[in-house]
Amino acid sequence: TFDLCRILLLDSGHLQEEEAEFANRHKTSKHAPALPLYTRDDAERCLKLFHPVPWQQTWQPAPGLNASLVPSGHMPGASFVRLDNGVRSILFSGDIGRPHDLVLPAPSQVEGADYLVVESTYGDRTHPGTDPLLRLGEVINRTAARHGVVVIPAFAVGRAQSLMYGIALLKAQGVIPDLPVYLNSPMAVSATEVYQKYRSELRLSAAQCEAMVHAARIVHTPEASRQLNTQHGPMVIIAASGMATGGRVVHHLKAFAPDPRNTILFAGFQAGGTRGARMARGEPTVRIFGEEVPVRAEVVMLDDLSAHADAVEILDWLKGFTVLPRTTFITHGEPAAADAMRQRIERELRWACHLPAYRESVTLA
C-alpha cells in the first residue's frame, strides 16, 4: 500500500497542478486563477507520515486500541481493517474484491465484529455471468473490423493490469489479432512495477506476470500521447482515469469519441456525475475542456471486469462471519445501491442495518 501511495499521491498532486495550469492557460475554469486541490509537494510531505504494518499483525494505533489488517482482494495491499478495544470491535470492509478476479486472489474470510461498515458499490446488482474475456475480445474484434480505435478509460491500479493480462491471454489464444496496444498512463506503468514486485500477492505465475507486463507498448511522454490522437486503427489505448474525469484519456476521448468506427470501453464502476457515467448513460455529447464533443463512437460497459464484489459476492462474504454484527453500516454506494444492499442484508441475514447520513455521528455503546 505504501509503495502504491508513493505513486498515487505524487502523480495525483502533479495532475492537479497540470489541470490547474491547463485551465488557466485556456481559460476553461470559472475560478481565476484555478488552483490545484493539492500539489506534489503536499503529497511528498504526506508520505512522511506513513508507517507500514504487515498483514495479520496486531498493533496499537492508540493506547488500548488494537488493530489488524487482512487482505481484501481489491488490489495489492488492500485490507479489511478490524479495531478492538477489548470491550467492542468494529470491522471496516473498504472495497471488497471479487472471488474470481483474473489477477488477484479472493478476499480473505474474517471472523466479523460487533459492528460492521461495509461498501455497497454494486449493492443493487450482480455482475453479468458471461466470460469478461469473451466480451472484451468481441469488442476488440468488432472495432478492429471497422478499423477503429478502442479507447479504455482505466483505473491505473487494478483495471489497467487486468486489462493488459486479459489482452495478453486473448492474443495468445488467437481470439483477437495482434494489433497494437498502448498503455498511456505513467501512474499505471509505475503501478504495474509494484504488481511485479509483489507477485506473491497475485494469482499469476512468473510467466503470466511477464505476459501482463509486456502486453502493451508504453507511452512515455505527453508528445507521444498527442501523437496517438493522429493515428488510425485498429489499435487499443488504455489510459487513466477510469471515470474519464482527468488525465490523458480525456484528450483521447476528445479525439476519438466523434468517430463511429471507434469504441469507448468502460471497464469499471462509473460514479454519478462523472464524465464516464454520462457517456455510459448514452448522452450524445460530453463536455471536454469547455467544448461539447459529440459521442458517435460505440460506448460499451464491461462491468464484469470490475474490481468490486457485486451484491451476491458481498453476501457470500458476510455469510462466513462467526461474530455477527449488532449493527451493519452501509456506505460507499449510490443511494439506490446502498439501500438495496441494506434490504438484502436485512432480508437474507436478518442483521440490523443503518444507512448513515452525511456528517452523522454514531456512538458505539
CSV table of C-alpha atoms in Angstrom, one decimal:
chain,number,residue,atom,x,y,z
A,1,THR,CA,0.0,0.0,0.0
A,2,PHE,CA,2.8,2.4,0.8
A,3,ASP,CA,4.5,1.7,-2.5
A,4,LEU,CA,1.3,2.4,-4.3
A,5,CYS,CA,0.6,5.5,-2.4
A,6,ARG,CA,4.1,6.8,-3.3
A,7,ILE,CA,2.9,6.6,-6.9
A,8,LEU,CA,-0.7,7.6,-6.5
A,9,LEU,CA,-0.3,10.6,-4.3
A,10,LEU,CA,2.6,12.1,-6.1
A,11,ASP,CA,1.0,11.6,-9.5
A,12,SER,CA,-2.3,12.9,-8.3
A,13,GLY,CA,-0.7,16.1,-6.9
A,14,HIS,CA,1.2,16.6,-10.2
A,15,LEU,CA,-2.1,16.0,-12.2
A,16,GLN,CA,-3.9,18.6,-10.0
A,17,GLU,CA,-1.1,21.1,-10.9
A,18,GLU,CA,-1.2,20.2,-14.6
A,19,GLU,CA,-5.0,20.6,-14.8
A,20,ALA,CA,-5.0,23.9,-13.0
A,21,GLU,CA,-2.2,25.2,-15.4
A,22,PHE,CA,-4.2,24.0,-18.4
A,23,ALA,CA,-7.4,25.6,-17.1
A,24,ASN,CA,-5.6,28.9,-16.6
A,25,ARG,CA,-3.9,28.8,-20.0
A,26,HIS,CA,-7.1,28.0,-21.9
A,27,LYS,CA,-9.5,29.9,-19.5
A,28,THR,CA,-11.8,26.8,-19.1
A,29,SER,CA,-12.4,27.3,-15.3
A,30,LYS,CA,-14.8,29.6,-13.5
A,31,HIS,CA,-12.0,30.2,-11.0
A,32,ALA,CA,-9.4,32.9,-11.6
A,33,PRO,CA,-6.9,31.6,-11.1
A,34,ALA,CA,-7.7,27.9,-11.0
A,35,LEU,CA,-5.7,26.3,-8.2
A,36,PRO,CA,-4.8,22.7,-7.6
A,37,LEU,CA,-6.6,21.0,-4.7
A,38,TYR,CA,-3.1,19.9,-3.5
A,39,THR,CA,0.3,19.7,-5.0
A,40,ARG,CA,3.1,17.2,-5.5
A,41,ASP,CA,5.0,18.9,-2.6
A,42,ASP,CA,1.9,18.4,-0.3
A,43,ALA,CA,2.0,14.7,-1.3
A,44,GLU,CA,5.7,14.4,-0.5
A,45,ARG,CA,5.1,15.8,3.0
A,46,CYS,CA,2.2,13.4,3.5
A,47,LEU,CA,4.3,10.4,2.7
A,48,LYS,CA,6.5,11.1,5.7
A,49,LEU,CA,3.5,10.2,7.9
A,50,PHE,CA,3.1,6.6,6.7
A,51,HIS,CA,4.0,3.7,8.9
A,52,PRO,CA,3.6,0.3,7.0
A,53,VAL,CA,2.2,-2.6,9.0
A,54,PRO,CA,2.2,-6.3,7.9
A,55,TRP,CA,-1.0,-8.3,7.4
A,56,GLN,CA,-2.3,-10.4,10.3
A,57,GLN,CA,-0.2,-8.5,12.8
A,58,THR,CA,-1.9,-6.7,15.7
A,59,TRP,CA,-0.7,-3.3,16.6
A,60,GLN,CA,-1.9,-0.3,18.6
A,61,PRO,CA,-2.7,2.9,16.7
A,62,ALA,CA,-3.7,4.4,20.1
A,63,PRO,CA,-3.4,3.3,23.7
A,64,GLY,CA,-5.9,0.5,24.5
A,65,LEU,CA,-6.9,0.1,20.8
A,66,ASN,CA,-5.9,-3.0,18.8
A,67,ALA,CA,-5.9,-3.0,15.0
A,68,SER,CA,-5.3,-5.7,12.4
A,69,LEU,CA,-5.3,-5.9,8.6
A,70,VAL,CA,-6.5,-8.8,6.5
A,71,PRO,CA,-6.3,-9.0,2.6
A,72,SER,CA,-9.5,-7.8,0.9
A,73,GLY,CA,-8.6,-8.8,-2.6
A,74,HIS,CA,-9.3,-5.4,-4.2
A,75,MET,CA,-5.7,-4.5,-5.1
A,76,PRO,CA,-2.2,-5.5,-3.8
A,77,GLY,CA,-2.1,-4.4,-0.2
A,78,ALA,CA,-5.8,-3.6,0.1
A,79,SER,CA,-7.1,-4.7,3.5
A,80,PHE,CA,-10.1,-5.1,5.8
A,81,VAL,CA,-9.4,-3.2,9.0
A,82,ARG,CA,-10.6,-4.5,12.4
A,83,LEU,CA,-10.4,-2.4,15.5
A,84,ASP,CA,-10.9,-3.8,19.0
A,85,ASN,CA,-10.6,-2.1,22.4
A,86,GLY,CA,-11.3,-5.2,24.5
A,87,VAL,CA,-15.0,-4.2,25.0
A,88,ARG,CA,-16.3,-3.9,21.5
A,89,SER,CA,-14.9,-4.3,17.9
A,90,ILE,CA,-15.6,-2.8,14.5
A,91,LEU,CA,-14.7,-4.0,11.1
A,92,PHE,CA,-14.3,-1.7,8.0
A,93,SER,CA,-14.6,-3.6,4.7
A,94,GLY,CA,-13.3,-0.8,2.5
A,95,ASP,CA,-13.5,-2.0,-1.1
A,96,ILE,CA,-14.2,-5.7,-1.3
A,97,GLY,CA,-12.5,-7.7,-4.1
A,98,ARG,CA,-14.0,-10.4,-6.2
A,99,PRO,CA,-13.7,-14.2,-5.6
A,100,HIS,CA,-12.6,-15.0,-9.2
A,101,ASP,CA,-10.6,-12.0,-10.2
A,102,LEU,CA,-8.2,-12.5,-13.2
A,103,VAL,CA,-5.1,-11.2,-11.3
A,104,LEU,CA,-5.9,-11.0,-7.5
A,105,PRO,CA,-6.8,-13.8,-5.0
A,106,ALA,CA,-10.2,-13.9,-3.4
A,107,PRO,CA,-11.0,-11.7,-0.3
A,108,SER,CA,-9.9,-13.3,3.0
A,109,GLN,CA,-12.7,-14.6,5.2
A,110,VAL,CA,-12.8,-12.9,8.6
A,111,GLU,CA,-14.5,-13.7,11.8
A,112,GLY,CA,-16.6,-10.5,11.9
A,113,ALA,CA,-17.0,-7.9,14.6
A,114,ASP,CA,-19.6,-6.3,16.9
A,115,TYR,CA,-20.1,-3.6,14.3
A,116,LEU,CA,-19.5,-3.6,10.6
A,117,VAL,CA,-19.0,-0.8,8.0
A,118,VAL,CA,-19.5,-2.4,4.5
A,119,GLU,CA,-19.3,-1.0,1.0
A,120,SER,CA,-22.2,-1.2,-1.4
A,121,THR,CA,-20.9,0.0,-4.8
A,122,TYR,CA,-22.7,-2.8,-6.6
A,123,GLY,CA,-25.3,-3.4,-3.9
A,124,ASP,CA,-28.2,-3.3,-6.3
A,125,ARG,CA,-26.9,-5.6,-9.0
A,126,THR,CA,-24.9,-8.6,-9.9
A,127,HIS,CA,-22.1,-8.8,-12.5
A,128,PRO,CA,-23.0,-10.5,-15.8
A,129,GLY,CA,-22.5,-14.2,-15.8
A,130,THR,CA,-20.7,-14.1,-19.2
A,131,ASP,CA,-16.9,-14.5,-19.5
A,132,PRO,CA,-15.4,-11.0,-19.3
A,133,LEU,CA,-12.6,-12.0,-21.6
A,134,LEU,CA,-15.0,-13.3,-24.2
A,135,ARG,CA,-16.9,-9.9,-24.2
A,136,LEU,CA,-13.6,-8.0,-24.3
A,137,GLY,CA,-12.5,-10.0,-27.3
A,138,GLU,CA,-15.8,-9.4,-29.0
A,139,VAL,CA,-15.5,-5.6,-28.5
A,140,ILE,CA,-11.9,-5.5,-29.8
A,141,ASN,CA,-12.7,-7.7,-32.8
A,142,ARG,CA,-15.8,-5.7,-33.7
A,143,THR,CA,-13.9,-2.4,-33.5
A,144,ALA,CA,-10.9,-3.8,-35.4
A,145,ALA,CA,-13.2,-4.9,-38.2
A,146,ARG,CA,-14.2,-1.2,-38.6
A,147,HIS,CA,-10.5,-0.2,-38.5
A,148,GLY,CA,-11.4,1.7,-35.4
A,149,VAL,CA,-9.7,2.5,-32.1
A,150,VAL,CA,-10.7,1.1,-28.7
A,151,VAL,CA,-10.2,3.7,-26.0
A,152,ILE,CA,-10.4,2.2,-22.5
A,153,PRO,CA,-10.5,4.7,-19.6
A,154,ALA,CA,-9.0,2.5,-16.9
A,155,PHE,CA,-8.1,2.9,-13.2
A,156,ALA,CA,-4.3,3.0,-13.1
A,157,VAL,CA,-4.1,0.5,-10.3
A,158,GLY,CA,-6.1,-2.7,-10.9
A,159,ARG,CA,-8.1,-2.4,-14.0
A,160,ALA,CA,-5.1,-1.4,-16.2
A,161,GLN,CA,-3.2,-4.5,-15.1
A,162,SER,CA,-6.3,-6.8,-15.5
A,163,LEU,CA,-6.9,-5.5,-19.0
A,164,MET,CA,-3.3,-6.0,-20.0
A,165,TYR,CA,-3.3,-9.6,-18.8
A,166,GLY,CA,-6.7,-10.2,-20.4
A,167,ILE,CA,-5.5,-8.9,-23.8
A,168,ALA,CA,-2.3,-10.9,-23.5
A,169,LEU,CA,-4.4,-14.1,-23.0
A,170,LEU,CA,-6.7,-13.2,-25.9
A,171,LYS,CA,-3.7,-12.7,-28.2
A,172,ALA,CA,-2.1,-15.9,-27.0
A,173,GLN,CA,-5.3,-17.9,-27.7
A,174,GLY,CA,-5.7,-16.3,-31.1
A,175,VAL,CA,-9.0,-14.8,-30.2
A,176,ILE,CA,-8.0,-11.3,-31.3
A,177,PRO,CA,-5.5,-10.1,-33.9
A,178,ASP,CA,-2.0,-9.0,-32.9
A,179,LEU,CA,-3.0,-5.3,-33.0
A,180,PRO,CA,-1.0,-2.5,-31.3
A,181,VAL,CA,-2.0,-1.9,-27.6
A,182,TYR,CA,-0.8,1.2,-25.8
A,183,LEU,CA,-0.6,1.9,-22.1
A,184,ASN,CA,-0.8,5.7,-21.8
A,185,SER,CA,-0.6,6.3,-18.1
A,186,PRO,CA,2.7,7.0,-16.2
A,187,MET,CA,0.9,6.0,-13.0
A,188,ALA,CA,-0.3,2.7,-14.4
A,189,VAL,CA,3.2,1.9,-15.6
A,190,SER,CA,4.6,2.5,-12.1
A,191,ALA,CA,1.7,0.5,-10.5
A,192,THR,CA,2.5,-2.4,-12.8
A,193,GLU,CA,6.0,-2.4,-11.5
A,194,VAL,CA,4.6,-2.7,-8.0
A,195,TYR,CA,2.5,-5.7,-9.2
A,196,GLN,CA,5.7,-7.3,-10.4
A,197,LYS,CA,7.5,-6.6,-7.1
A,198,TYR,CA,4.6,-8.2,-5.1
A,199,ARG,CA,3.8,-11.0,-7.4
A,200,SER,CA,3.4,-13.4,-4.4
A,201,GLU,CA,0.2,-11.5,-3.7
A,202,LEU,CA,-1.2,-12.2,-7.2
A,203,ARG,CA,-2.8,-15.3,-8.8
A,204,LEU,CA,-0.2,-15.1,-11.6
A,205,SER,CA,2.9,-17.3,-12.3
A,206,ALA,CA,6.1,-15.6,-13.2
A,207,ALA,CA,5.4,-16.3,-16.9
A,208,GLN,CA,1.9,-14.9,-16.7
A,209,CYS,CA,3.1,-11.8,-14.9
A,210,GLU,CA,5.7,-11.2,-17.7
A,211,ALA,CA,2.9,-11.6,-20.3
A,212,MET,CA,0.9,-9.0,-18.5
A,213,VAL,CA,3.8,-6.5,-18.3
A,214,HIS,CA,4.7,-6.8,-22.0
A,215,ALA,CA,1.1,-6.8,-23.3
A,216,ALA,CA,1.2,-3.1,-24.1
A,217,ARG,CA,3.6,-0.5,-25.6
A,218,ILE,CA,4.4,2.2,-23.0
A,219,VAL,CA,3.6,5.8,-24.0
A,220,HIS,CA,6.3,7.8,-22.1
A,221,THR,CA,5.8,11.4,-23.0
A,222,PRO,CA,3.0,13.9,-23.5
A,223,GLU,CA,4.2,14.4,-27.1
A,224,ALA,CA,3.8,10.6,-27.8
A,225,SER,CA,0.4,10.8,-26.2
A,226,ARG,CA,-0.7,13.5,-28.5
A,227,GLN,CA,0.8,11.6,-31.5
A,228,LEU,CA,-1.6,8.7,-30.7
A,229,ASN,CA,-4.5,11.0,-31.5
A,230,THR,CA,-3.4,11.3,-35.1
A,231,GLN,CA,-3.1,7.6,-35.6
A,232,HIS,CA,-5.7,5.3,-37.2
A,233,GLY,CA,-6.9,1.9,-36.0
A,234,PRO,CA,-7.1,-0.8,-35.4
A,235,MET,CA,-5.5,-0.3,-32.1
A,236,VAL,CA,-6.3,-0.3,-28.3
A,237,ILE,CA,-5.4,2.6,-26.0
A,238,ILE,CA,-5.6,2.1,-22.2
A,239,ALA,CA,-5.3,5.3,-20.3
A,240,ALA,CA,-6.3,6.8,-17.0
A,241,SER,CA,-8.5,8.0,-15.4
A,242,GLY,CA,-11.1,5.2,-15.0
A,243,MET,CA,-14.1,7.5,-14.9
A,244,ALA,CA,-12.7,9.9,-17.6
A,245,THR,CA,-12.5,12.7,-15.1
A,246,GLY,CA,-9.0,13.7,-15.9
A,247,GLY,CA,-5.6,12.5,-17.2
A,248,ARG,CA,-4.5,11.6,-20.7
A,249,VAL,CA,-7.7,9.7,-21.6
A,250,VAL,CA,-9.7,12.9,-21.7
A,251,HIS,CA,-7.6,14.0,-24.7
A,252,HIS,CA,-8.2,10.6,-26.4
A,253,LEU,CA,-11.9,10.9,-25.9
A,254,LYS,CA,-11.9,14.3,-27.5
A,255,ALA,CA,-10.1,12.9,-30.5
A,256,PHE,CA,-11.8,9.5,-30.9
A,257,ALA,CA,-15.4,9.9,-29.5
A,258,PRO,CA,-16.8,11.7,-32.6
A,259,ASP,CA,-15.9,8.8,-35.0
A,260,PRO,CA,-18.5,5.9,-35.2
A,261,ARG,CA,-15.7,3.5,-36.1
A,262,ASN,CA,-14.3,3.8,-32.6
A,263,THR,CA,-15.3,2.3,-29.3
A,264,ILE,CA,-15.2,3.8,-25.8
A,265,LEU,CA,-15.0,0.8,-23.4
A,266,PHE,CA,-15.6,1.4,-19.7
A,267,ALA,CA,-14.2,-1.4,-17.6
A,268,GLY,CA,-15.3,-0.4,-14.1
A,269,PHE,CA,-17.9,1.5,-12.0
A,270,GLN,CA,-18.8,5.0,-13.2
A,271,ALA,CA,-19.9,7.2,-10.3
A,272,GLY,CA,-22.9,9.5,-10.8
A,273,GLY,CA,-22.0,12.9,-12.2
A,274,THR,CA,-18.7,11.9,-13.8
A,275,ARG,CA,-17.9,12.2,-17.5
A,276,GLY,CA,-17.8,8.4,-17.7
A,277,ALA,CA,-21.2,8.0,-16.2
A,278,ARG,CA,-22.7,10.5,-18.7
A,279,MET,CA,-21.2,8.7,-21.6
A,280,ALA,CA,-22.2,5.3,-20.3
A,281,ARG,CA,-25.8,6.6,-20.0
A,282,GLY,CA,-25.7,7.4,-23.7
A,283,GLU,CA,-25.6,11.2,-23.7
A,284,PRO,CA,-25.0,12.4,-27.3
A,285,THR,CA,-22.3,14.9,-26.3
A,286,VAL,CA,-19.7,15.2,-23.5
A,287,ARG,CA,-18.1,18.4,-22.2
A,288,ILE,CA,-14.3,18.3,-22.5
A,289,PHE,CA,-12.1,21.4,-21.9
A,290,GLY,CA,-15.1,23.7,-22.2
A,291,GLU,CA,-16.3,22.2,-25.5
A,292,GLU,CA,-19.3,19.9,-26.2
A,293,VAL,CA,-17.8,16.9,-28.0
A,294,PRO,CA,-20.2,14.7,-30.0
A,295,VAL,CA,-20.1,11.0,-28.9
A,296,ARG,CA,-20.7,9.0,-32.1
A,297,ALA,CA,-18.4,6.1,-31.1
A,298,GLU,CA,-19.8,2.9,-29.7
A,299,VAL,CA,-19.9,3.0,-25.9
A,300,VAL,CA,-19.6,-0.3,-24.0
A,301,MET,CA,-19.8,-1.0,-20.3
A,302,LEU,CA,-17.9,-4.1,-19.2
A,303,ASP,CA,-19.0,-4.3,-15.6
A,304,ASP,CA,-17.8,-7.9,-15.2
A,305,LEU,CA,-14.2,-6.6,-15.2
A,306,SER,CA,-14.9,-4.5,-12.1
A,307,ALA,CA,-12.7,-5.0,-9.0
A,308,HIS,CA,-15.7,-4.6,-6.7
A,309,ALA,CA,-17.7,-7.5,-5.4
A,310,ASP,CA,-21.4,-7.5,-6.5
A,311,ALA,CA,-24.4,-7.9,-4.2
A,312,VAL,CA,-24.3,-11.7,-4.2
A,313,GLU,CA,-20.5,-11.8,-3.7
A,314,ILE,CA,-20.7,-9.4,-0.8
A,315,LEU,CA,-23.5,-11.5,0.8
A,316,ASP,CA,-21.4,-14.7,0.4
A,317,TRP,CA,-18.5,-13.0,2.2
A,318,LEU,CA,-20.8,-11.8,5.0
A,319,LYS,CA,-22.2,-15.3,5.4
A,320,GLY,CA,-18.8,-16.5,6.5
A,321,PHE,CA,-18.8,-14.3,9.7
A,322,THR,CA,-18.8,-16.2,13.0
A,323,VAL,CA,-19.1,-13.0,15.1
A,324,LEU,CA,-22.3,-11.4,13.9
A,325,PRO,CA,-22.5,-7.6,14.0
A,326,ARG,CA,-25.0,-5.8,16.2
A,327,THR,CA,-25.3,-3.1,13.5
A,328,THR,CA,-24.1,-3.0,9.9
A,329,PHE,CA,-23.5,0.4,8.5
A,330,ILE,CA,-23.9,0.6,4.7
A,331,THR,CA,-21.5,3.0,2.9
A,332,HIS,CA,-19.7,3.7,-0.3
A,333,GLY,CA,-22.6,3.3,-2.8
A,334,GLU,CA,-25.0,5.4,-4.7
A,335,PRO,CA,-28.2,5.9,-2.7
A,336,ALA,CA,-30.2,3.2,-4.6
A,337,ALA,CA,-27.3,0.7,-4.4
A,338,ALA,CA,-26.8,1.3,-0.6
A,339,ASP,CA,-30.5,0.9,0.1
A,340,ALA,CA,-30.7,-2.3,-1.9
A,341,MET,CA,-27.7,-3.7,0.0
A,342,ARG,CA,-29.4,-2.8,3.3
A,343,GLN,CA,-32.6,-4.6,2.2
A,344,ARG,CA,-30.7,-7.6,1.0
A,345,ILE,CA,-28.7,-8.0,4.3
A,346,GLU,CA,-31.8,-7.5,6.4
A,347,ARG,CA,-33.8,-10.0,4.4
A,348,GLU,CA,-31.3,-12.7,3.9
A,349,LEU,CA,-29.1,-12.4,7.1
A,350,ARG,CA,-31.6,-10.7,9.4
A,351,TRP,CA,-28.9,-8.3,10.6
A,352,ALA,CA,-29.8,-4.8,11.8
A,353,CYS,CA,-28.6,-2.2,9.2
A,354,HIS,CA,-28.2,1.5,9.1
A,355,LEU,CA,-27.6,3.9,6.2
A,356,PRO,CA,-25.5,6.8,7.7
A,357,ALA,CA,-26.5,10.3,6.7
A,358,TYR,CA,-23.9,12.9,5.6
A,359,ARG,CA,-21.9,14.1,8.7
A,360,GLU,CA,-23.9,11.8,11.0
A,361,SER,CA,-22.0,10.6,14.1
A,362,VAL,CA,-22.7,7.3,15.9
A,363,THR,CA,-21.5,6.3,19.4
A,364,LEU,CA,-20.8,2.6,19.6
A,365,ALA,CA,-22.1,1.6,23.1
